[in-house]
Short mmCIF file of C-alpha atoms in Angstrom, two decimals:
data_model
loop_
_atom_site.label_atom_id
_atom_site.label_comp_id
_atom_site.label_asym_id
_atom_site.label_seq_id
_atom_site.Cartn_x
_atom_site.Cartn_y
_atom_site.Cartn_z
CA MET E 24 -17.18 -16.57 68.15
CA GLY E 25 -16.83 -20.09 66.81
CA SER E 26 -18.68 -19.21 63.62
CA ILE E 27 -16.32 -16.28 63.10
CA LEU E 28 -13.31 -18.55 63.39
CA TYR E 29 -14.98 -20.90 60.88
CA LEU E 30 -15.50 -17.97 58.51
CA ASN E 31 -11.83 -17.13 58.98
CA GLN E 32 -10.81 -20.57 57.83
CA ILE E 33 -13.06 -20.39 54.80
CA PHE E 34 -11.60 -17.05 53.77
CA TYR E 35 -8.05 -18.30 54.14
CA LEU E 36 -8.90 -21.36 52.09
CA CYS E 37 -10.40 -19.16 49.35
CA CYS E 38 -7.31 -16.99 49.34
CA PHE E 39 -5.10 -20.05 49.10
CA PHE E 40 -6.98 -21.41 46.08
CA GLN E 41 -6.98 -18.06 44.32
CA PHE E 42 -3.27 -17.82 45.02
CA THR E 43 -2.52 -21.26 43.58
CA GLU E 44 -4.59 -20.41 40.56
CA VAL E 45 -2.46 -17.33 40.08
CA MET E 46 0.86 -19.08 40.41
CA HIS E 47 0.32 -21.34 37.38
CA SER E 48 -0.05 -19.07 34.40
CA VAL E 49 -2.14 -21.31 32.22
CA GLY E 50 -4.43 -20.70 29.37
CA ALA E 51 -4.71 -20.58 25.63
CA VAL E 52 -5.96 -17.69 23.55
CA GLU E 53 -6.80 -17.95 19.85
CA LEU E 54 -7.23 -14.68 18.04
CA THR E 55 -7.84 -13.82 14.39
CA PHE E 56 -7.08 -10.20 13.60
CA GLU E 57 -6.46 -7.97 10.64
CA LEU E 58 -3.01 -6.53 10.08
CA PRO E 59 -3.19 -3.46 7.81
CA ASP E 60 -0.33 -2.68 5.46
CA ASN E 61 2.77 -1.20 7.09
CA ALA E 62 1.44 -2.13 10.49
CA LYS E 63 2.86 -4.03 13.42
CA GLN E 64 0.84 -5.73 16.13
CA CYS E 65 2.32 -6.98 19.38
CA PHE E 66 0.85 -9.19 22.06
CA HIS E 67 2.36 -9.50 25.52
CA GLU E 68 1.90 -12.14 28.15
CA GLU E 69 3.28 -12.64 31.59
CA ILE E 70 4.78 -16.14 31.84
CA THR E 71 6.29 -17.74 34.91
CA LYS E 72 9.57 -19.58 34.78
CA ASP E 73 9.77 -23.14 33.42
CA THR E 74 6.37 -22.98 31.73
CA LEU E 75 6.14 -24.67 28.36
CA SER E 76 4.48 -22.27 25.92
CA THR E 77 3.57 -22.45 22.25
CA VAL E 78 2.91 -19.75 19.71
CA GLU E 79 1.32 -20.73 16.43
CA PHE E 80 0.23 -18.52 13.58
CA GLN E 81 -1.19 -18.78 10.08
CA VAL E 82 -1.97 -16.12 7.51
CA VAL E 83 -5.53 -16.55 6.22
CA THR E 84 -5.84 -13.87 3.54
CA GLY E 85 -3.78 -11.15 1.97
CA GLY E 86 -1.04 -10.68 -0.62
CA GLN E 87 1.48 -13.50 -0.65
CA TYR E 88 0.02 -14.92 2.57
CA ASP E 89 3.18 -14.09 4.51
CA VAL E 90 3.98 -12.16 7.64
CA ASP E 91 7.00 -11.44 9.83
CA MET E 92 6.89 -12.74 13.37
CA SER E 93 9.24 -12.25 16.30
CA LEU E 94 9.24 -13.51 19.87
CA GLU E 95 11.08 -11.58 22.56
CA SER E 96 11.90 -12.63 26.10
CA PRO E 97 11.69 -10.20 29.06
CA THR E 98 15.43 -9.54 28.67
CA ARG E 99 14.88 -8.34 25.07
CA GLN E 100 16.48 -11.48 23.70
CA ILE E 101 15.01 -12.63 20.37
CA LEU E 102 13.88 -16.21 20.85
CA TYR E 103 12.37 -16.61 17.40
CA LYS E 104 12.38 -14.52 14.27
CA GLY E 105 10.54 -15.59 11.12
CA ILE E 106 10.66 -13.49 7.96
CA LYS E 107 7.79 -13.74 5.47
CA LYS E 108 6.42 -17.01 6.72
CA GLN E 109 2.97 -18.32 5.89
CA PHE E 110 2.49 -20.42 8.99
CA ASP E 111 4.67 -21.66 11.79
CA SER E 112 4.65 -22.97 15.31
CA PHE E 113 7.24 -22.37 18.04
CA THR E 114 7.48 -24.01 21.45
CA TRP E 115 9.76 -22.85 24.22
CA THR E 116 10.25 -23.15 27.96
CA ALA E 117 10.36 -19.84 29.75
CA ALA E 118 13.83 -19.26 31.11
CA GLN E 119 12.74 -16.46 33.38
CA THR E 120 9.54 -15.01 34.74
CA GLY E 121 8.45 -11.93 32.89
CA VAL E 122 6.56 -10.47 29.99
CA TYR E 123 7.11 -12.22 26.68
CA THR E 124 6.23 -10.34 23.50
CA VAL E 125 5.00 -11.76 20.20
CA CYS E 126 5.04 -9.27 17.32
CA PHE E 127 3.54 -9.63 13.86
CA SER E 128 4.75 -7.22 11.22
CA ASN E 129 3.32 -6.38 7.80
CA GLU E 130 5.71 -3.49 7.29
CA PHE E 131 7.18 -4.94 4.10
CA SER E 132 3.85 -4.77 2.32
CA THR E 133 2.60 -1.58 0.70
CA PHE E 134 -1.04 -2.30 0.08
CA SER E 135 -2.13 -5.77 1.16
CA HIS E 136 -4.01 -6.25 4.41
CA LYS E 137 -3.31 -9.54 6.07
CA LEU E 138 -5.67 -11.59 8.18
CA VAL E 139 -3.61 -13.49 10.73
CA TYR E 140 -4.67 -16.29 13.04
CA MET E 141 -2.67 -16.65 16.23
CA ASP E 142 -2.75 -19.26 18.99
CA PHE E 143 -0.83 -18.43 22.15
CA GLN E 144 -0.81 -21.30 24.58
CA VAL E 145 0.81 -20.95 27.99
CA GLY E 146 1.38 -23.94 30.20
CA ASP E 147 -0.71 -27.07 30.19
CA GLU E 148 -4.42 -27.17 29.96
CA LYS E 149 -6.22 -26.33 33.16
CA PRO E 150 -7.27 -29.66 34.73
CA LEU E 151 -10.88 -30.34 35.52
CA PRO E 152 -11.86 -29.17 38.99
CA GLY E 153 -11.37 -32.03 41.37
CA VAL E 154 -8.98 -33.94 39.16
CA GLY E 155 -5.95 -31.98 40.31
CA GLU E 156 -6.32 -33.02 43.91
CA HIS E 157 -6.32 -36.72 43.12
CA LEU E 158 -4.14 -38.48 45.65
CA SER E 159 -4.84 -42.14 44.92
CA ALA E 160 -3.92 -43.81 41.64
CA MET E 161 -6.35 -43.34 38.79
CA THR E 162 -8.67 -46.12 37.77
CA LYS E 163 -8.56 -47.51 34.26
CA MET E 164 -11.77 -45.66 33.49
CA GLU E 165 -10.25 -42.34 34.51
CA SER E 166 -7.01 -42.84 32.62
CA SER E 167 -8.79 -43.93 29.45
CA SER E 168 -11.14 -40.95 29.74
CA ILE E 169 -8.08 -38.71 29.92
CA GLN E 170 -6.77 -40.39 26.78
CA VAL E 171 -10.08 -39.82 24.99
CA HIS E 172 -9.97 -36.19 26.09
CA GLU E 173 -6.49 -35.71 24.66
CA ASN E 174 -7.48 -37.35 21.39
CA LEU E 175 -10.49 -35.07 21.13
CA ASN E 176 -8.20 -32.09 21.74
CA THR E 177 -6.07 -33.26 18.82
CA ILE E 178 -9.17 -33.59 16.64
CA ILE E 179 -10.27 -30.05 17.51
CA ASP E 180 -6.78 -28.82 16.69
CA TYR E 181 -6.83 -30.53 13.29
CA GLN E 182 -10.29 -29.11 12.64
CA THR E 183 -8.97 -25.62 13.31
CA HIS E 184 -6.14 -26.09 10.83
CA HIS E 185 -8.55 -27.50 8.26
CA ARG E 186 -10.89 -24.54 8.79
CA LEU E 187 -8.04 -22.07 8.25
CA ARG E 188 -6.86 -23.76 5.05
CA GLU E 189 -10.40 -23.92 3.73
CA ALA E 190 -10.96 -20.26 4.63
CA GLN E 191 -7.83 -19.37 2.67
CA GLY E 192 -9.12 -21.13 -0.46
CA ARG E 193 -12.68 -19.87 -0.07
CA LYS E 194 -11.70 -16.23 0.39
CA PHE E 195 -9.43 -16.43 -2.63
CA ALA E 196 -12.29 -17.88 -4.71
CA GLU E 197 -14.67 -15.15 -3.57
CA ASP E 198 -12.07 -12.52 -4.36
CA LEU E 199 -11.57 -14.04 -7.83
CA ASN E 200 -15.31 -14.06 -8.44
CA ALA E 201 -15.58 -10.36 -7.63
CA LYS E 202 -12.50 -9.56 -9.74
CA VAL E 203 -13.92 -11.40 -12.78
CA PHE E 204 -17.17 -9.47 -12.47
CA TYR E 205 -15.59 -6.02 -12.27
CA TRP E 206 -12.93 -6.81 -14.82
CA SER E 207 -15.46 -7.97 -17.41
CA ILE E 208 -17.56 -4.83 -16.96
CA GLY E 209 -14.45 -2.69 -17.20
CA GLU E 210 -13.27 -4.41 -20.33
CA ALA E 211 -16.67 -4.06 -22.03
CA LEU E 212 -16.55 -0.32 -21.35
CA ALA E 213 -12.97 -0.17 -22.65
CA ILE E 214 -13.91 -1.89 -25.91
CA LEU E 215 -16.80 0.53 -26.33
CA CYS E 216 -14.61 3.59 -25.74
CA ILE E 217 -11.81 2.37 -27.98
CA GLY E 218 -14.21 1.44 -30.78
CA ILE E 219 -15.95 4.79 -30.81
CA GLY E 220 -12.65 6.60 -30.27
CA GLN E 221 -11.05 4.95 -33.30
CA VAL E 222 -13.92 5.97 -35.56
CA ILE E 223 -13.88 9.56 -34.32
CA ILE E 224 -10.11 9.91 -34.74
CA LEU E 225 -10.24 8.44 -38.22
CA LYS E 226 -13.00 10.84 -39.18
CA ASN E 227 -10.95 13.72 -37.83
CA LEU E 228 -7.96 12.66 -39.95
CA PHE E 229 -10.01 12.85 -43.10
CA THR E 230 -12.07 15.96 -42.51
CA ASP E 231 -9.22 18.44 -41.92
CA LYS E 232 -7.09 17.60 -44.92
CA LYS E 233 -8.10 17.99 -48.53
CA THR E 234 -9.70 14.96 -50.08
CA VAL E 235 -7.13 12.72 -51.67
CA SER E 236 -8.19 11.32 -54.99
CA PHE E 237 -7.34 7.77 -55.81
CA THR E 238 -6.62 7.39 -59.49
CA MET W 1 -14.88 -3.39 65.77
CA GLU W 2 -11.95 -5.75 65.63
CA LEU W 3 -14.13 -8.21 63.76
CA VAL W 4 -15.12 -5.59 61.18
CA ILE W 5 -11.46 -4.68 60.57
CA HIS W 6 -10.58 -8.35 60.30
CA LEU W 7 -13.37 -9.09 57.81
CA SER W 8 -12.63 -6.05 55.70
CA PHE W 9 -8.99 -7.10 55.56
CA MET W 10 -10.09 -10.54 54.36
CA TYR W 11 -12.30 -9.04 51.66
CA SER W 12 -9.57 -6.76 50.37
CA PHE W 13 -7.18 -9.71 50.34
CA ILE W 14 -9.54 -11.75 48.20
CA VAL W 15 -10.25 -8.82 45.89
CA PHE W 16 -6.50 -8.30 45.52
CA PHE W 17 -5.94 -11.89 44.48
CA THR W 18 -8.91 -11.94 42.13
CA PHE W 19 -7.39 -8.84 40.64
CA ILE W 20 -4.02 -10.46 40.06
CA SER W 21 -5.47 -13.62 38.59
CA SER W 22 -7.52 -11.61 36.11
CA SER W 23 -4.49 -9.68 34.86
CA SER W 24 -2.37 -12.68 33.96
CA SER W 25 -3.72 -12.96 30.43
CA LEU W 26 -2.67 -11.76 27.01
CA TYR W 27 -2.58 -7.99 26.52
CA PHE W 28 -1.90 -5.49 23.76
CA HIS W 29 -1.80 -1.73 23.35
CA ILE W 30 -4.17 0.47 21.41
CA ALA W 31 -4.56 4.20 21.08
CA GLU W 32 -7.45 5.73 22.96
CA THR W 33 -9.59 6.32 19.88
CA GLU W 34 -8.49 3.23 18.01
CA ARG W 35 -10.84 0.38 17.25
CA LYS W 36 -9.56 -3.16 17.44
CA CYS W 37 -11.47 -6.00 15.88
CA PHE W 38 -11.12 -9.75 16.15
CA ILE W 39 -12.77 -12.29 13.93
CA GLU W 40 -14.21 -15.55 15.17
CA GLU W 41 -15.34 -18.06 12.60
CA ILE W 42 -17.76 -20.28 14.47
CA PRO W 43 -20.65 -22.66 13.78
CA ASP W 44 -24.11 -21.79 14.99
CA ASP W 45 -25.28 -22.27 18.56
CA THR W 46 -21.77 -21.74 19.94
CA LEU W 47 -21.08 -19.91 23.16
CA VAL W 48 -18.38 -17.24 23.12
CA VAL W 49 -17.10 -15.73 26.35
CA GLY W 50 -14.70 -12.80 26.46
CA ASN W 51 -12.92 -11.39 29.49
CA TYR W 52 -11.18 -8.08 29.16
CA LYS W 53 -9.52 -5.45 31.28
CA CYS W 54 -8.54 -1.96 30.26
CA GLN W 55 -5.76 0.14 31.76
CA LEU W 56 -4.91 3.73 31.01
CA PHE W 57 -1.36 4.91 30.54
CA ASP W 58 -0.17 6.97 33.49
CA PRO W 59 2.32 9.59 32.29
CA ARG W 60 3.46 10.33 35.84
CA THR W 61 4.87 6.87 36.52
CA GLY W 62 5.49 5.88 32.91
CA GLY W 63 3.51 2.74 33.44
CA PHE W 64 -0.10 1.75 33.37
CA MET W 65 -2.51 2.54 36.16
CA PRO W 66 -3.62 -0.64 37.89
CA SER W 67 -7.26 0.30 37.61
CA SER W 68 -8.88 3.05 35.64
CA PRO W 69 -12.51 3.31 36.69
CA GLY W 70 -13.25 6.27 34.45
CA ILE W 71 -12.91 4.43 31.18
CA GLY W 72 -15.58 2.34 29.57
CA MET W 73 -15.17 -0.09 26.75
CA TYR W 74 -17.57 -0.43 23.86
CA VAL W 75 -17.97 -4.03 22.84
CA GLU W 76 -19.64 -4.52 19.48
CA VAL W 77 -20.31 -7.92 18.01
CA ARG W 78 -21.48 -8.33 14.42
CA ASN W 79 -22.89 -11.53 13.00
CA PRO W 80 -21.98 -12.88 9.52
CA SER W 81 -24.76 -10.82 7.88
CA ASP W 82 -23.12 -7.70 9.33
CA LYS W 83 -25.94 -7.15 11.81
CA VAL W 84 -25.01 -5.96 15.28
CA ILE W 85 -25.96 -8.60 17.84
CA LEU W 86 -24.27 -7.08 20.86
CA SER W 87 -23.37 -3.46 21.41
CA ARG W 88 -22.84 -2.34 24.94
CA VAL W 89 -20.64 -0.14 27.03
CA TYR W 90 -18.99 -2.01 29.83
CA SER W 91 -16.79 -0.69 32.61
CA SER W 92 -13.03 -0.83 32.31
CA GLU W 93 -13.03 -4.46 33.38
CA GLY W 94 -15.65 -6.94 32.44
CA ARG W 95 -16.90 -9.95 30.62
CA PHE W 96 -19.16 -10.32 27.62
CA THR W 97 -20.90 -13.40 26.27
CA PHE W 98 -22.96 -14.21 23.24
CA THR W 99 -24.25 -17.29 21.48
CA SER W 100 -24.06 -17.41 17.72
CA SER W 101 -27.41 -17.92 15.98
CA SER W 102 -26.00 -18.32 12.48
CA PRO W 103 -22.74 -19.92 11.38
CA GLY W 104 -19.99 -17.76 9.99
CA GLU W 105 -17.56 -14.99 10.73
CA HIS W 106 -18.45 -12.95 13.76
CA VAL W 107 -16.52 -9.75 14.32
CA ILE W 108 -15.84 -8.63 17.89
CA CYS W 109 -14.78 -4.99 18.10
CA LEU W 110 -13.42 -3.21 21.14
CA TYR W 111 -12.92 0.50 21.52
CA SER W 112 -12.95 2.86 24.44
CA ASN W 113 -15.69 5.40 24.94
CA SER W 114 -13.22 8.22 25.00
CA SER W 115 -14.60 11.48 23.66
CA LYS W 116 -11.30 12.69 22.21
CA TRP W 117 -11.12 13.43 18.50
CA PHE W 118 -7.51 12.51 17.93
CA SER W 119 -5.63 9.64 19.50
CA GLY W 120 -4.87 10.44 23.10
CA THR W 121 -2.89 8.22 25.39
CA GLN W 122 -2.23 4.53 25.06
CA LEU W 123 -4.50 1.89 26.49
CA ARG W 124 -3.45 -1.53 27.65
CA VAL W 125 -6.18 -4.07 26.99
CA HIS W 126 -6.06 -7.53 28.51
CA LEU W 127 -8.17 -9.91 26.48
CA ASP W 128 -9.18 -13.51 26.72
CA ILE W 129 -11.71 -14.96 24.30
CA GLN W 130 -12.88 -18.53 24.72
CA VAL W 131 -15.09 -20.28 22.23
CA GLY W 132 -17.38 -23.28 22.49
CA GLU W 133 -16.24 -25.99 24.80
CA HIS W 134 -13.42 -23.88 26.27
CA ALA W 135 -15.96 -21.29 27.41
CA ILE W 136 -17.75 -23.65 29.76
CA ASP W 137 -16.85 -23.27 33.41
CA TYR W 138 -16.75 -26.84 34.68
CA ARG W 139 -16.41 -25.76 38.26
CA ASN W 140 -19.86 -24.23 38.01
CA VAL W 141 -21.30 -27.24 36.27
CA ALA W 142 -19.89 -29.63 38.88
CA GLN W 143 -21.28 -27.54 41.71
CA LYS W 144 -24.71 -26.98 40.21
CA GLU W 145 -25.36 -30.54 39.15
CA LYS W 146 -23.30 -32.20 41.85
CA LEU W 147 -21.31 -34.42 39.52
CA THR W 148 -18.54 -36.72 40.54
CA GLU W 149 -15.12 -36.51 38.90
CA LEU W 150 -15.83 -39.18 36.30
CA GLN W 151 -19.26 -37.75 35.52
CA LEU W 152 -17.69 -34.34 35.03
CA ARG W 153 -15.07 -35.81 32.74
CA VAL W 154 -17.75 -37.57 30.69
CA ARG W 155 -19.67 -34.30 30.50
CA GLN W 156 -16.56 -32.59 29.21
CA LEU W 157 -16.07 -35.29 26.57
CA LEU W 158 -19.72 -34.96 25.52
CA ASP W 159 -19.34 -31.19 25.11
CA GLN W 160 -16.18 -31.64 23.08
CA VAL W 161 -17.76 -34.21 20.78
CA GLU W 162 -20.76 -31.94 20.28
CA GLN W 163 -18.47 -29.09 19.35
CA ILE W 164 -16.61 -31.31 16.89
CA SER W 165 -19.80 -32.45 15.18
CA ARG W 166 -21.09 -28.87 14.94
CA GLU W 167 -17.82 -27.77 13.40
CA GLN W 168 -18.02 -30.65 10.88
CA ASN W 169 -21.53 -29.59 9.96
CA TYR W 170 -20.35 -26.04 9.50
CA GLN W 171 -17.50 -27.34 7.36
CA ARG W 172 -20.02 -28.98 5.03
CA TYR W 173 -21.94 -25.70 4.76
CA ARG W 174 -18.76 -23.76 3.96
CA GLU W 175 -17.64 -26.24 1.36
CA GLU W 176 -21.00 -25.86 -0.34
CA ARG W 177 -20.53 -22.09 -0.35
CA PHE W 178 -17.04 -22.55 -1.80
CA ARG W 179 -18.43 -24.77 -4.53
CA GLN W 180 -21.18 -22.25 -5.31
CA THR W 181 -18.63 -19.44 -5.57
CA SER W 182 -16.42 -21.51 -7.91
CA GLU W 183 -19.39 -22.42 -10.11
CA SER W 184 -20.47 -18.79 -10.21
CA THR W 185 -16.95 -17.76 -11.28
CA ASN W 186 -17.00 -20.45 -13.97
CA GLN W 187 -20.34 -19.19 -15.27
CA ARG W 188 -19.23 -15.58 -15.19
CA VAL W 189 -16.04 -16.35 -17.14
CA LEU W 190 -18.08 -18.26 -19.71
CA TRP W 191 -20.57 -15.43 -20.15
CA TRP W 192 -17.79 -12.88 -20.28
CA ALA W 193 -16.00 -14.75 -23.09
CA VAL W 194 -19.23 -15.12 -25.12
CA ALA W 195 -20.33 -11.53 -24.51
CA GLN W 196 -16.90 -10.16 -25.31
CA THR W 197 -16.69 -12.01 -28.63
CA PHE W 198 -20.19 -10.81 -29.53
CA PHE W 199 -19.35 -7.28 -28.48
CA LEU W 200 -16.20 -7.24 -30.59
CA LEU W 201 -18.04 -8.56 -33.64
CA VAL W 202 -20.81 -5.98 -33.29
CA MET W 203 -18.22 -3.25 -32.78
CA GLY W 204 -16.27 -4.35 -35.85
CA PHE W 205 -19.35 -4.40 -38.07
CA TRP W 206 -20.54 -1.03 -36.84
CA GLN W 207 -17.10 0.53 -37.39
CA MET W 208 -16.79 -0.78 -40.94
CA ARG W 209 -20.31 0.26 -41.88
CA HIS W 210 -19.91 3.72 -40.36
CA LEU W 211 -16.56 4.32 -42.03
CA LYS W 212 -17.81 3.01 -45.39
CA SER W 213 -20.73 5.41 -45.36
CA PHE W 214 -18.35 8.20 -44.26
CA PHE W 215 -15.90 7.55 -47.09
CA GLU W 216 -18.72 7.23 -49.61
CA ALA W 217 -19.95 10.62 -48.49
CA LYS W 218 -16.44 11.97 -48.92
CA LYS W 219 -16.31 10.42 -52.42
CA LEU W 220 -13.16 8.45 -51.55
CA VAL W 221 -14.62 5.04 -52.18
#
């Protein structure tokens, strides 16, 4: 009987921890996706009230490297609307609990596919297990380790931005390389056709009419 | 009997909460036959963990069914050389992991295993992809290796620094590729200019010679 009561307590404790995990909607998702021409892609996330969230996006390839982005609150209020932007970042505190929608639109473009990178961060970073329940003051070691951790997070963030910029340049260079190849072959064929065509047309001009004598 | 009821109530409670916590992530809608792909540009030897959940649109309520056990999701992962490294059918809710063996752009594609030919109903897909250091579950690590708080923090810093150095290495590799592409373009433009000039000259000579012989035959020249 005692062991059953003990099991009871364990289960309730598990439920409590799961519950607290649920109550803070935390997390960050980075996604890179392709947006075809005339397409719109929306992402939704449930955010609890008073959570600081950030949406960041950057266009990696495609056309003029621009995309439309809009952010809607659960009450259909437009919190942010960017037209034809190449990259941007928007931070807001959720005024109410509900589903927030981020939409990317490429509807203004007729034939260019866009590759868009998006980073949707909700709330603060999840703390390390055990750190959250710290009741006593932190030692110098712990606080400086937290500082190192935050600096490393910044470095990783800068690396991501650097990677995206470099990917932009690299993909453009690869595209240019392919274009030069096909264009040069095409132009060689065009010169050939035009050259032979000119001779044939000229010959046709002189064979049908009577020979003109130059005196 | 009472105990069994009590325990089963506990289990369902826990399952319910696990359920809620797994649905509080980003989601989007796709058609039933649509294929959605995401690109992850990662260095080699990087762990990628993806959690997803799929819900089918319920026309009776106008919302999405909380759980749709009949649907499966195809998860296909291609490596930078366009070779499939992971292709499996999972249930409507699941988790997939893979470790990259070569650096570059990996493409993760999700589509349902619906047998319809045209797009049927809408699907709501919850997705959460974590890469590298973010994919490591520190709770697990702390439990398995019995680390104290500070040791766990140091472990986290070590993992982060390792990820940073791998990314820097990958950056060097990409820059080399960029340089190679630029040099190749330079070479191609050079060859194109030379070949085009040569081609035009040859064409011009051939035209003049051909026309001269033609006019001589016609007794015009």
